[in-house]
Coordinates of C-alpha atoms and ligand atoms in Angstrom, one line a residue:
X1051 CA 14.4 0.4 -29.3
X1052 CA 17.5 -0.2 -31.2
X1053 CA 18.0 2.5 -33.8
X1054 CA 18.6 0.9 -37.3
X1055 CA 19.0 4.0 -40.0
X1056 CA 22.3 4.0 -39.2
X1057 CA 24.1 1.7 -37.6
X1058 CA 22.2 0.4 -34.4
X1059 CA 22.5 1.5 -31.0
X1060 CA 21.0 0.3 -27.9
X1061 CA 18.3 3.1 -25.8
X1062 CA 18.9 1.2 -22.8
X1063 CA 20.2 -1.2 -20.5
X1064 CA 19.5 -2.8 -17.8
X1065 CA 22.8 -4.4 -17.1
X1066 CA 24.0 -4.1 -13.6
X1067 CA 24.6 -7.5 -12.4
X1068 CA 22.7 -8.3 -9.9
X1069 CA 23.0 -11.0 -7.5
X1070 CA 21.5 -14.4 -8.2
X1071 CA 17.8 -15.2 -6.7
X1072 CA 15.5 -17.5 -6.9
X1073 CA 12.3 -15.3 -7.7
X1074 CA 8.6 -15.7 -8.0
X1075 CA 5.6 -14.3 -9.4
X1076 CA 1.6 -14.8 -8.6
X1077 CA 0.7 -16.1 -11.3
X1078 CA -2.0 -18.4 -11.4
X1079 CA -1.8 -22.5 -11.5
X1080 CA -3.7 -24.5 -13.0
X1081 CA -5.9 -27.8 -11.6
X1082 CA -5.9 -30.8 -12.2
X1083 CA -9.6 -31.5 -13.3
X1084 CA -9.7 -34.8 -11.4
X1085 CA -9.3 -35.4 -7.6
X1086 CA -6.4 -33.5 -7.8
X1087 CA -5.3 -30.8 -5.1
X1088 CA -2.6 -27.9 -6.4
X1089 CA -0.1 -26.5 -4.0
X1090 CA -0.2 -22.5 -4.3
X1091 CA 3.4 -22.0 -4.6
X1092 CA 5.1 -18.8 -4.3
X1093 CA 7.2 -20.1 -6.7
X1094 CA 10.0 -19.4 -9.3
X1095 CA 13.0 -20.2 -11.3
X1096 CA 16.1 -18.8 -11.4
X1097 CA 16.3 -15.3 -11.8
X1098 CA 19.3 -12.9 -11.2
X1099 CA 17.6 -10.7 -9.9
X1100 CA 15.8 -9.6 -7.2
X1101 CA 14.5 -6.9 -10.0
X1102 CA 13.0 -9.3 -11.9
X1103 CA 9.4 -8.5 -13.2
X1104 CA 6.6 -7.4 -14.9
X1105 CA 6.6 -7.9 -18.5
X1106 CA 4.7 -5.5 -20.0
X1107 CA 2.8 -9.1 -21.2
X1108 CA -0.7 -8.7 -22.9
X1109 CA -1.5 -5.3 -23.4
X1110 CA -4.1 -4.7 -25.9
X1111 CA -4.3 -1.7 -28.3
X1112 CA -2.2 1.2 -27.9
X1113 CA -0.3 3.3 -30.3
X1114 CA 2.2 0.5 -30.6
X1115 CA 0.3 -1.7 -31.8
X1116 CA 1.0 -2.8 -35.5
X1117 CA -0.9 -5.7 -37.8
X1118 CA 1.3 -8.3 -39.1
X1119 CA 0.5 -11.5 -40.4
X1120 CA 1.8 -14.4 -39.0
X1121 CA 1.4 -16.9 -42.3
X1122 CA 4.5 -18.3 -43.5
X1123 CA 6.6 -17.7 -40.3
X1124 CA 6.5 -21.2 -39.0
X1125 CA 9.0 -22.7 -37.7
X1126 CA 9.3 -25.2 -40.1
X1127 CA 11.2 -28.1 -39.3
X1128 CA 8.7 -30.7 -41.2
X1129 CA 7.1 -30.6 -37.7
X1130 CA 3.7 -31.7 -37.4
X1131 CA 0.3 -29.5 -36.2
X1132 CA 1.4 -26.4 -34.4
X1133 CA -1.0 -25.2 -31.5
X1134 CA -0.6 -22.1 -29.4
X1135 CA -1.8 -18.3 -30.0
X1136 CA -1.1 -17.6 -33.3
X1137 CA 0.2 -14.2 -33.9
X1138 CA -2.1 -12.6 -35.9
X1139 CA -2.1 -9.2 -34.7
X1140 CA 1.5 -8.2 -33.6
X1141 CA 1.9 -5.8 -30.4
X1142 CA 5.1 -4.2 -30.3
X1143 CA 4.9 -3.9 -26.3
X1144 CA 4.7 -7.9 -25.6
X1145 CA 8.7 -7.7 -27.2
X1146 CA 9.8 -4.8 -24.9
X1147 CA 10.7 -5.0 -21.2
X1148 CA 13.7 -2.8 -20.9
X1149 CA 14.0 -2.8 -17.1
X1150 CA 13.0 -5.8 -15.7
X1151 CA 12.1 -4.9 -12.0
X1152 CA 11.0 -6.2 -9.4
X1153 CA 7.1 -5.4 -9.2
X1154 CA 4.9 -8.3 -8.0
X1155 CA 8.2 -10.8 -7.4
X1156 CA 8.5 -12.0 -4.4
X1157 CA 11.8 -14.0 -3.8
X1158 CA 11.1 -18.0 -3.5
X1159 CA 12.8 -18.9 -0.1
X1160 CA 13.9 -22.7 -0.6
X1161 CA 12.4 -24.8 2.2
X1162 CA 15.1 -27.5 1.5
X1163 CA 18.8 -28.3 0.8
X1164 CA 19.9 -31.3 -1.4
X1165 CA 21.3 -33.4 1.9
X1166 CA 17.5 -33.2 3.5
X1167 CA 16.0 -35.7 0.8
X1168 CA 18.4 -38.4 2.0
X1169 CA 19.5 -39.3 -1.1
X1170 CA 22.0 -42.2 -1.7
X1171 CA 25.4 -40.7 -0.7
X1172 CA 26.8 -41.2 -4.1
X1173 CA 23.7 -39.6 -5.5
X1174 CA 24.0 -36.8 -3.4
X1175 CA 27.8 -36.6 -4.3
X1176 CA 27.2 -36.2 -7.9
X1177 CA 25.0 -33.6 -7.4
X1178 CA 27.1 -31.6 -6.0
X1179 CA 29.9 -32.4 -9.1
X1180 CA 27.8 -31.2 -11.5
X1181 CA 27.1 -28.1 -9.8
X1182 CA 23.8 -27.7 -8.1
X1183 CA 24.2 -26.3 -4.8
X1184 CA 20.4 -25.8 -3.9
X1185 CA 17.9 -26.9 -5.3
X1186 CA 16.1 -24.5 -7.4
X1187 CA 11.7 -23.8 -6.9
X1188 CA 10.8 -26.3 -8.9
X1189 CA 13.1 -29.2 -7.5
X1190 CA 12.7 -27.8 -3.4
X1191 CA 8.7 -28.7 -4.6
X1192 CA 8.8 -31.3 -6.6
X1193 CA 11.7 -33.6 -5.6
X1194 CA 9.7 -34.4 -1.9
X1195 CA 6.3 -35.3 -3.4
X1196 CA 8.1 -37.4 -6.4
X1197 CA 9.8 -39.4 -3.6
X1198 CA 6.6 -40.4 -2.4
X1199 CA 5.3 -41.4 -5.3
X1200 CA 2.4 -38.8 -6.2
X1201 CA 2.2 -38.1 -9.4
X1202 CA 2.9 -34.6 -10.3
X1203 CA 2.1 -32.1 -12.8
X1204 CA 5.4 -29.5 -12.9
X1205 CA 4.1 -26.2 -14.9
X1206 CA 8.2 -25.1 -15.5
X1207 CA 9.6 -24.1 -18.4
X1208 CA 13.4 -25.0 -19.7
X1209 CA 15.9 -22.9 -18.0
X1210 CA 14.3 -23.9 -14.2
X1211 CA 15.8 -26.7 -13.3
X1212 CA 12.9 -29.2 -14.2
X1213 CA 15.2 -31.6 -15.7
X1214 CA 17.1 -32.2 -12.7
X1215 CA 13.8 -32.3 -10.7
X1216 CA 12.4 -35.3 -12.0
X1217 CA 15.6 -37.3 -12.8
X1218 CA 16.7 -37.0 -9.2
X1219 CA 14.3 -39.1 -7.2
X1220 CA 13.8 -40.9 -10.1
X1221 CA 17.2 -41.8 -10.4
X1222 CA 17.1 -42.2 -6.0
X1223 CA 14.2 -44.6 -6.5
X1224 CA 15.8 -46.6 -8.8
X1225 CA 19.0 -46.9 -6.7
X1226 CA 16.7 -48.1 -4.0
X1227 CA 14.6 -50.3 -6.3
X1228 CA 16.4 -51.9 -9.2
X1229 CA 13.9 -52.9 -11.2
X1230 CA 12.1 -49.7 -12.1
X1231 CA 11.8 -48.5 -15.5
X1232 CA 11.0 -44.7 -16.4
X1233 CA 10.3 -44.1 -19.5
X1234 CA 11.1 -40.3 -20.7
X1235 CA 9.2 -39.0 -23.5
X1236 CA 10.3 -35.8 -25.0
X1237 CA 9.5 -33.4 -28.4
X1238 CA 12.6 -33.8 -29.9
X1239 CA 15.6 -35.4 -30.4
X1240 CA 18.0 -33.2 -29.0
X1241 CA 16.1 -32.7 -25.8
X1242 CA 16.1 -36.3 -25.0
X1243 CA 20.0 -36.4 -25.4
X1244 CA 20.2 -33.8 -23.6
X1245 CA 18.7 -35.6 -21.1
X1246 CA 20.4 -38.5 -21.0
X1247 CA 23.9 -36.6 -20.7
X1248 CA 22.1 -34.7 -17.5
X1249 CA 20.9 -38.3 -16.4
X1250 CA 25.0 -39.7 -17.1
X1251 CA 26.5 -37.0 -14.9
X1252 CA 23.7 -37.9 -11.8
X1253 CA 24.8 -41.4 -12.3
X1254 CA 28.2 -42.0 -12.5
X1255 CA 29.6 -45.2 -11.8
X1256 CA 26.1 -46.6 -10.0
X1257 CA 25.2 -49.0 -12.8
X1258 CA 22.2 -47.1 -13.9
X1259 CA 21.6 -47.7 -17.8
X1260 CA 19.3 -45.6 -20.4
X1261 CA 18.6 -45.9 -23.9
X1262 CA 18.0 -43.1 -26.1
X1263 CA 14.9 -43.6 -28.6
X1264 CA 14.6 -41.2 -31.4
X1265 CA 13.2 -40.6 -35.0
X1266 CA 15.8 -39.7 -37.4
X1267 CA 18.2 -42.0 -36.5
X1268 CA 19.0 -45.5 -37.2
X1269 CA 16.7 -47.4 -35.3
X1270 CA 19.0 -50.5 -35.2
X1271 CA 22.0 -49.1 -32.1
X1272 CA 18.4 -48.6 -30.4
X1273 CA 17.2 -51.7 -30.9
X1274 CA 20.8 -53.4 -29.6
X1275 CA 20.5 -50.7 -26.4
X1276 CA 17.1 -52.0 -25.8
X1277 CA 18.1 -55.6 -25.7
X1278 CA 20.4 -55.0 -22.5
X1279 CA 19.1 -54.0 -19.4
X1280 CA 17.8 -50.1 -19.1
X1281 CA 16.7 -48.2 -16.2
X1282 CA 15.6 -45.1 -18.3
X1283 CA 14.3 -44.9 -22.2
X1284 CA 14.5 -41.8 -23.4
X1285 CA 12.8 -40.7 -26.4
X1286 CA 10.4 -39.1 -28.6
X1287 CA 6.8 -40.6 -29.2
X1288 CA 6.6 -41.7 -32.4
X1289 CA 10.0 -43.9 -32.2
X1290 CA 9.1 -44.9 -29.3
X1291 CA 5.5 -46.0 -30.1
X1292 CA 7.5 -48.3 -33.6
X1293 CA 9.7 -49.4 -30.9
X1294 CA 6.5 -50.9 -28.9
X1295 CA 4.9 -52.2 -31.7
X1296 CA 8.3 -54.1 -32.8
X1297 CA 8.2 -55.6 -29.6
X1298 CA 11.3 -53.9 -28.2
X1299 CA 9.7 -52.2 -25.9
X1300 CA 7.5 -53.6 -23.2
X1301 CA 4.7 -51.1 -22.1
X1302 CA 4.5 -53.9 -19.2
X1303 CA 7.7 -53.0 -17.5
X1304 CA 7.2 -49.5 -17.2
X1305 CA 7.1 -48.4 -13.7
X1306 CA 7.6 -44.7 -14.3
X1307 CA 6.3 -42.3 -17.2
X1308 CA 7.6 -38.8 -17.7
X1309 CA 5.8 -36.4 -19.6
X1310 CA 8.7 -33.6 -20.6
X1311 CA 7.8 -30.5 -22.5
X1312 CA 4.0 -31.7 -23.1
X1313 CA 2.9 -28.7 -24.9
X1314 CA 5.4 -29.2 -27.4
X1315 CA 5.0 -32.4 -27.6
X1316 CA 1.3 -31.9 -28.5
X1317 CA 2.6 -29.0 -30.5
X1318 CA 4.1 -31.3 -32.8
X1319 CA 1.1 -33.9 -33.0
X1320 CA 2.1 -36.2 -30.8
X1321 CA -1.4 -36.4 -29.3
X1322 CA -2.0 -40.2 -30.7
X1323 CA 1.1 -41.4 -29.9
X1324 CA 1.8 -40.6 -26.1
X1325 CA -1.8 -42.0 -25.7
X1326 CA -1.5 -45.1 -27.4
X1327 CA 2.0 -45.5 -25.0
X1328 CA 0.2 -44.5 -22.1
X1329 CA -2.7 -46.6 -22.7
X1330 CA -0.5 -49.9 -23.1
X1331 CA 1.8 -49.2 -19.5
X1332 CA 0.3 -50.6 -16.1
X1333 CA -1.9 -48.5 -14.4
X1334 CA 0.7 -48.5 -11.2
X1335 CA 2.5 -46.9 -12.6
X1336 CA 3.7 -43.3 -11.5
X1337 CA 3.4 -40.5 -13.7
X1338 CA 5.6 -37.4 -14.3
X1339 CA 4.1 -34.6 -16.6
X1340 CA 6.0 -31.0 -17.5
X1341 CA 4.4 -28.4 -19.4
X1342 CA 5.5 -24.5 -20.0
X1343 CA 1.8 -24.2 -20.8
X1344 CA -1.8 -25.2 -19.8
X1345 CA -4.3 -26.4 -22.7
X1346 CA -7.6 -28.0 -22.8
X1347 CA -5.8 -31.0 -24.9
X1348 CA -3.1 -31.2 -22.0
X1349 CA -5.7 -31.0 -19.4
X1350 CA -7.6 -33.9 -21.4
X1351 CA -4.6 -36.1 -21.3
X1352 CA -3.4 -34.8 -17.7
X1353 CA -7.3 -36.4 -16.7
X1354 CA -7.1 -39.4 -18.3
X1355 CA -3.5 -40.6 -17.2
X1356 CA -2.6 -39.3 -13.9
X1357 CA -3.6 -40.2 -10.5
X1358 CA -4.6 -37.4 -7.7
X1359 CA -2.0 -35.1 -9.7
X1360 CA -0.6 -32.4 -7.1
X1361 CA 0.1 -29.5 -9.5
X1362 CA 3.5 -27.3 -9.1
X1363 CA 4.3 -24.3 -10.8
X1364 CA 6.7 -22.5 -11.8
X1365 CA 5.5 -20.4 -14.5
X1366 CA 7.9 -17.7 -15.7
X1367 CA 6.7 -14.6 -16.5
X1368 CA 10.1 -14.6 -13.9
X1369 CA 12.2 -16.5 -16.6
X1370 CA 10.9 -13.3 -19.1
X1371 CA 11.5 -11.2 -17.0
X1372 CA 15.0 -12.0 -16.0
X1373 CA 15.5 -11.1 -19.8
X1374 CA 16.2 -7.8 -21.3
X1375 CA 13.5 -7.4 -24.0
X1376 CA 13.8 -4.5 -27.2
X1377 CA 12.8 -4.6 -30.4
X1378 CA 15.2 -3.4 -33.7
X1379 CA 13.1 -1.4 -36.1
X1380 CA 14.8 -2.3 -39.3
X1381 CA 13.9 -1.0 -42.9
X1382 CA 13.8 -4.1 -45.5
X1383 CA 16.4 -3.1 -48.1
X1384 CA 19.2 -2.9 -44.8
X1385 CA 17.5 -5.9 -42.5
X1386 CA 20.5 -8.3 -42.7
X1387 CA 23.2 -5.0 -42.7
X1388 CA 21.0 -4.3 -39.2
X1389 CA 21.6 -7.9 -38.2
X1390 CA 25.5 -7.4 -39.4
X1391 CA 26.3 -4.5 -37.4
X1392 CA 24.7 -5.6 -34.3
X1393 CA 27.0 -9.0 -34.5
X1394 CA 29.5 -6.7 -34.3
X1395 CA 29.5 -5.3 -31.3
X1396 CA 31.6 -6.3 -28.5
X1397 CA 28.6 -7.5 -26.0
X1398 CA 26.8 -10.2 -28.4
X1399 CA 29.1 -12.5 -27.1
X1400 CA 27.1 -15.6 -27.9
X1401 CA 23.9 -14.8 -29.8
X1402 CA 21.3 -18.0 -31.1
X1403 CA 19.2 -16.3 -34.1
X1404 CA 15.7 -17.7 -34.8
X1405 CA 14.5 -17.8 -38.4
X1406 CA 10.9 -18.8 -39.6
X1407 CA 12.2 -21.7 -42.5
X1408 CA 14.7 -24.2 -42.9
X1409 CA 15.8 -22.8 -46.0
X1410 CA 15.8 -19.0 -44.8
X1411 CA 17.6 -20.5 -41.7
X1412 CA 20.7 -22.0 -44.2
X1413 CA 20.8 -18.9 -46.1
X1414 CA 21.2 -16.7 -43.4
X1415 CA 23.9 -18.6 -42.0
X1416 CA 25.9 -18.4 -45.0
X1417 CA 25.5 -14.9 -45.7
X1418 CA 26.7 -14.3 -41.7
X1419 CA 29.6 -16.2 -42.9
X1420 CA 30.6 -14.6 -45.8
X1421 CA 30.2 -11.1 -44.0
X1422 CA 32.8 -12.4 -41.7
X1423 CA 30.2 -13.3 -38.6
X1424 CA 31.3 -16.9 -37.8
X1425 CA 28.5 -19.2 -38.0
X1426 CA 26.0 -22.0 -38.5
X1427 CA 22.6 -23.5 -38.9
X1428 CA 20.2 -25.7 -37.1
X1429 CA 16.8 -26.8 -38.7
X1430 CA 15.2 -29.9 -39.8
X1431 CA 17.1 -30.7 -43.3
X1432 CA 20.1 -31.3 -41.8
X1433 CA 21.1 -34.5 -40.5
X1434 CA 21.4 -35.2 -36.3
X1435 CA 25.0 -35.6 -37.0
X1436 CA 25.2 -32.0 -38.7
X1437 CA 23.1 -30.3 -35.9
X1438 CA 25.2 -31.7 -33.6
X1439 CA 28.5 -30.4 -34.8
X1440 CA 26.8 -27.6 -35.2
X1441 CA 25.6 -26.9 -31.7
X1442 CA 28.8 -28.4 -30.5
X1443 CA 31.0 -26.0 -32.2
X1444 CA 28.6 -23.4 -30.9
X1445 CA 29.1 -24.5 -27.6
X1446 CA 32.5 -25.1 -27.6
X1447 CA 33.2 -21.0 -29.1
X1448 CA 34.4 -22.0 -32.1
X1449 CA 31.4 -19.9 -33.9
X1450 CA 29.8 -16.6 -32.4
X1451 CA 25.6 -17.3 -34.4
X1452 CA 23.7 -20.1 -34.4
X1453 CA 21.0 -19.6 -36.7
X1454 CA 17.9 -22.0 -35.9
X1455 CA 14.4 -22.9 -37.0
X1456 CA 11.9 -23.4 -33.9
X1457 CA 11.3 -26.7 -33.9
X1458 CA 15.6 -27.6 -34.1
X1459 CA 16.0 -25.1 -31.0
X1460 CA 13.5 -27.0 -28.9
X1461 CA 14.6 -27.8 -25.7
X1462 CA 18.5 -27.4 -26.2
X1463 CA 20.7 -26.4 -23.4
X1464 CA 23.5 -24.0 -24.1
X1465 CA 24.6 -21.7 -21.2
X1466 CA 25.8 -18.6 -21.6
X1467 CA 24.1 -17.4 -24.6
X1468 CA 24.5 -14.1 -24.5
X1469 CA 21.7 -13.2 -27.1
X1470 CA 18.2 -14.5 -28.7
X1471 CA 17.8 -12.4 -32.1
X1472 CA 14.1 -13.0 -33.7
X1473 CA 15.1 -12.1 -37.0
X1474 CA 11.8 -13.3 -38.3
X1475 CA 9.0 -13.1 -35.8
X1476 CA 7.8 -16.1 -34.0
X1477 CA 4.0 -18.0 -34.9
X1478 CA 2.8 -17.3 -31.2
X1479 CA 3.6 -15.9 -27.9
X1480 CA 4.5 -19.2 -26.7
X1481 CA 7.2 -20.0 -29.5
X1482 CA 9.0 -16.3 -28.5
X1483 CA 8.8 -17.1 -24.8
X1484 CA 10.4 -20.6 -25.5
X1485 CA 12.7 -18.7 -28.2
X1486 CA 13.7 -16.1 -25.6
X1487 CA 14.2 -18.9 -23.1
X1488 CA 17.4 -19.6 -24.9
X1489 CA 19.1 -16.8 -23.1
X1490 CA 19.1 -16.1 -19.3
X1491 CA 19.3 -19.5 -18.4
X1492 CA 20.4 -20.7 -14.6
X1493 CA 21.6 -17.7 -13.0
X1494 CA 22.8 -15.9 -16.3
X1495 CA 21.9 -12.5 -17.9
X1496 CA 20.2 -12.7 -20.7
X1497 CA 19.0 -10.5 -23.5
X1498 CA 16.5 -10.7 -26.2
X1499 CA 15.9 -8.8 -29.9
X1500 CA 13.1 -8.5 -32.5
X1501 CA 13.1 -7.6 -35.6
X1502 CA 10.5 -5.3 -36.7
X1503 CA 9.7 -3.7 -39.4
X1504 CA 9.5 -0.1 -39.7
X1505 CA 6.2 0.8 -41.2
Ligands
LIG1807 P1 16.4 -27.2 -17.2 O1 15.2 -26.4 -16.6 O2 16.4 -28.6 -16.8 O3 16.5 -26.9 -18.7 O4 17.8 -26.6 -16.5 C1 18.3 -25.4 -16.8 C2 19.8 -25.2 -16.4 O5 19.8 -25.1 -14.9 C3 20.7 -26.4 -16.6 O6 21.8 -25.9 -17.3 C4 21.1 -27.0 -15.3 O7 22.4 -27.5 -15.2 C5 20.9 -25.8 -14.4 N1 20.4 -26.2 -13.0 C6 19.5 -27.2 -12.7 N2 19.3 -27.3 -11.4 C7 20.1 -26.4 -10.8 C8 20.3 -25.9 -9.5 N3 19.7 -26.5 -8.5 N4 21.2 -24.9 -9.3 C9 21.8 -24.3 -10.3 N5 21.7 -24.7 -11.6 C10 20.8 -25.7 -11.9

C-alpha cells in the first residue's frame, strides 16, 4: 500500500521488465445458448509477462474488508442505465495484486502468422506498417473462423487486439467482395473514431471507404458521407438508428454487423436501439459480437441475432494481471496533496485519473494545474472537439494527467500510459477492470492506484 501521512511511498514493485508473451488463463467461456459450439481456448491477450497472474479477484470477507457506499460515484457522463456489480461493499484485496505471477497462466502459443490467412498482399503489407507482427490470441482465433463466415462471439476486452481481429477479414472480405457493407456499432464516440483511424491505417490506398456515425455531432458531414459509397459505418446506436429512420441508412445493404464493446453498449441503454437495427438488416447477414463481459441481456441478444455463434475468449483476468495493482490510503483533509505528491514522482510518466462526475472531473483538473501538474479533463460537458484536444495533447506529451469520467474514457486507445489513478472509486468491478485497462496495454507495463480512505 502506498503510505500517505507523509508524503507517499510505494511498498512494492514488481517492475523487472519482463519479456513480452502472449499469456492465458482458465477461465471459463461462456455458450452460446443456441446451436452454438464454443472453442475451449487456452487463450490470452497480451501480457508482458510470463509472470502474469492471479489476481487476488473475489475474495470474500477478511480483515480487509471495508463498507463503502457506492451512491453518487457514477461515472456520470449523462450516460444512460448502468448495469454491472455495483460496488456496495468495497474489498480492499480486489485493488491489490502487487506481484503479478504466473500461477495458473499458461502461455498462448499462436497457431498462426499473418501471411497463413492469405490475405490480399497489400492487406498483408499494411499490416505489417502498422506494426503487428503476430497476431495476438484473439486474432490467431478469430481471424480463420471470420474468414469463413461464422459468426463469432469474441469475449476480449480493449487492450487484446480485438479491434484488429475483426477489421482484418472484414476488411479482406471486402477487398475480395466489393459490395459488402459492415456496419460497426460501438458505445461511444471516441471508440468508433478510434476505429476508423485503425480501419484507415489497414486500408491505405485500396479504395475502401467508412463513415463515422455519432451522437454529439453534427449530423449533416454524416449525412453527405453517407451519400457516397461506404464500405464500413461506424457508429454508435442511437445515431445510427436516426440515421435509419431518415432514410440514410439502408438496413437492406448490410452484409456485416459488428457488435463492439456490447456490454457497454447495453451499459449505456442501448438495448432498444441495437435491436431495432438488427431487426431491420437481412437475415444473411454475418454477425460480429465483442463483449469484456457475459450477461443474461447479452446472452438474450447474442440468441436472437446470431447464427451457430462459435464463442472465443479471451477473458483477462491476464490483462489484470499484467497490471501492478495497490491501493493509497489517503486521509480526507490531504487526499488531493496525496494525489500531488505522487504526480510528482519521476515514474508516473503518463498517468489517466478517473473521477466519479463531470464536474469533480473539471475541478480536479484545474487544481492539478494550478499546483503545477500539467493537465486536462475528459467527461461528458465538454464538447467532442474539446475532448479531442484534450486526449490529443495527452497523447502527443504535451500534458502529464488526464483526468476522465467513465463513460468519456470508454474505449480510448492511448499507449504508454504509464498510470490509472482511481481517485474516486469505480460503481462496479467491471468499470475498474475497464478503468485499469487504460494502462498495460499491447505489450506495455502498466500500473494501477486506488484511492482509499483511511478509516
Ligand atoms: P484493442 O484490443 O483493439 O484495443 O488493441 C489494443 C492495442 O494492441 C492497439 O494499440 C493495437 O495497435 C495493438 N495491437 C493489435 N494487434 C496487435 C498485434 N497483433 N501485435 C501487437 N500489437 C497489436
Amino acid at each position: 500500500m502506498y503510505k500517505t501521512n507523509s508524503r507517499p511511498t510505494r511498498s512494492t514493485s514488481t517492475n523487472s521488465r519482463p519479456k513480452r508473451a502472449f499469456s492465458s488463463d482458465s477461465s471459463s467461456e461462456s455458450r452460446s445458448p443456441r446451436r452454438s459450439f464454443s472453442r475451449p481456448t487456452g487463450n490470452g491477450s497480451f501480457s508482458r509477462s510470463p509472470r502474469s497472474a492471479s489476481f487476488g479477484g473475489f475474495s470474500r470477507g477478511g480483515s480487509s474488508r471495508r463498507q463503502f457506499s457506492s451512491s453518487g460515484s457514477r461515472g456520470g457522463n449523462g450516460g444512460g442505465r448502468r448495469g454491472g456489480r455495483q460496488l456496495s461493499t468495497f474489498d480492499v484485496s480486489k485493488y491489490i495484486n502487487l506481484n503479478p505471477v504466473a500461477a495458473k497462466t499458461e502461455v498462448y502459443e499462436t497457431k498462426h502468422k499473418f501471411s497463413d490467412f492469405k490475405l490480399e498482399k497489400n492487406l498483408t503489407e499494411a499490416i505489417a506498417a502498422a506494426g503487428l507482427e503476430t497476431p495476438s490470441p484473439i486474432q490467431d482465433q478469430v481471424i480463420p473462423l471470420i474468414l469463413e463466415g461464422n459468426d463469432v462471439i469474441g469475449l476480449a476486452q480493449t487492450g487484446t487486439g480485438k479491434t484488429a481481429a475483426f477489421l482484418i477479414p472484414t476488411i479482406q472480405k471486402t477487398l475480395k467482395q466489393r459490395g459488402y457493407l459492415t456496419l460497426i456499432l460501438t458505445p461511444t464516440r471516441e471508440l468508433a473514431i478510434q476505429i476508423e483511424q485503425e480501419l484507415k491505417k489497414l486500408t491505405p490506398k485500396m479504395g475502401i471507404y467508412s463513415t463515422v456515425c455519432v451522437g454529439g455531432m453534427n449530423i449533416m458531414p454524416q449525412i453527405r458521407g453517407l451519400r457516397r459509397r461506404n464500405h464500413f459505418i461506424i457508429g454508435t446506436p442511437g445515431r445510427v438508428q436516426d440515421l435509419i429512420d431518415r432514410g440514410h441508412i439502408k438496413p437492406g445493404a448490410i452484409t456485416h454487423v459488428i457488435l463492439d464493446e456490447a456490454d457497454r453498449m447495453l451499459d449505456m441503454g442501448f438495448i432498444h436501439d441495437i435491436k431495432q437495427i438488427l431487426k431491420d438488416i437481412p437475415d444473411e447477414r454475418e454477425t460480429l459480437f465483442f463483449s469484456a463481459t457475459m450477461s443474461k441481456s447479452i446472452e438474450g441478444l447474442v440468441h436472437d441475432f446470431l447464427r451457430n455463434p462459435i464463442t472465443i475468449s479471451v477473458r483477462k483476468a491476464d490483462i489484470t494481471n499484467s497490471i501492478t495493482q495497490d491501493v493509497v490510503r489517503y486521509e480526507h483533509h490531504s487526499k488531493f496533496e496525496t494525489l500531488v505528491s505522487l504526480l510528482k514522482e519521476p515514474a508516473f510518466e503518463r498517468v489517466i485519473i478517473f473521477g466519479a462526475m463531470k464536474h469533480s472531473v473539471e475541478k480536479l483538473s484545474q487544481e492539478l494545474i494550478h499546483a503545477g501538474v500539467t493537465a486536462d479533463a475528459i467527461h461528458g460537458n465538454k464538447s467532442h472537439g474539446q475532448r479531442q484536444r484534450a486526449l490529443k495533447r495527452f497523447k502527443d506529451g504535451q500534458i502529464k494527467v488526464l483526468v476522465a469520467t467513465d463513460v468519456a474514457a470508454r474505449g480510448i486507445h492511448i499507449d504508454d500510459v504509464s498510470h490509472v489513478i482511481n481517485y474516486d472509486l469505480p460503481s462496479t468491478y467491471e468499470d475498474y477492470v475497464h478503468r485499469i485497462g487504460r494502462t498495460g496495454r499491447g505489450s506495455k507495463r502498466g500500473q494501477a492506484l486506488t484511492f482509499v480512505p483511511n478509516k
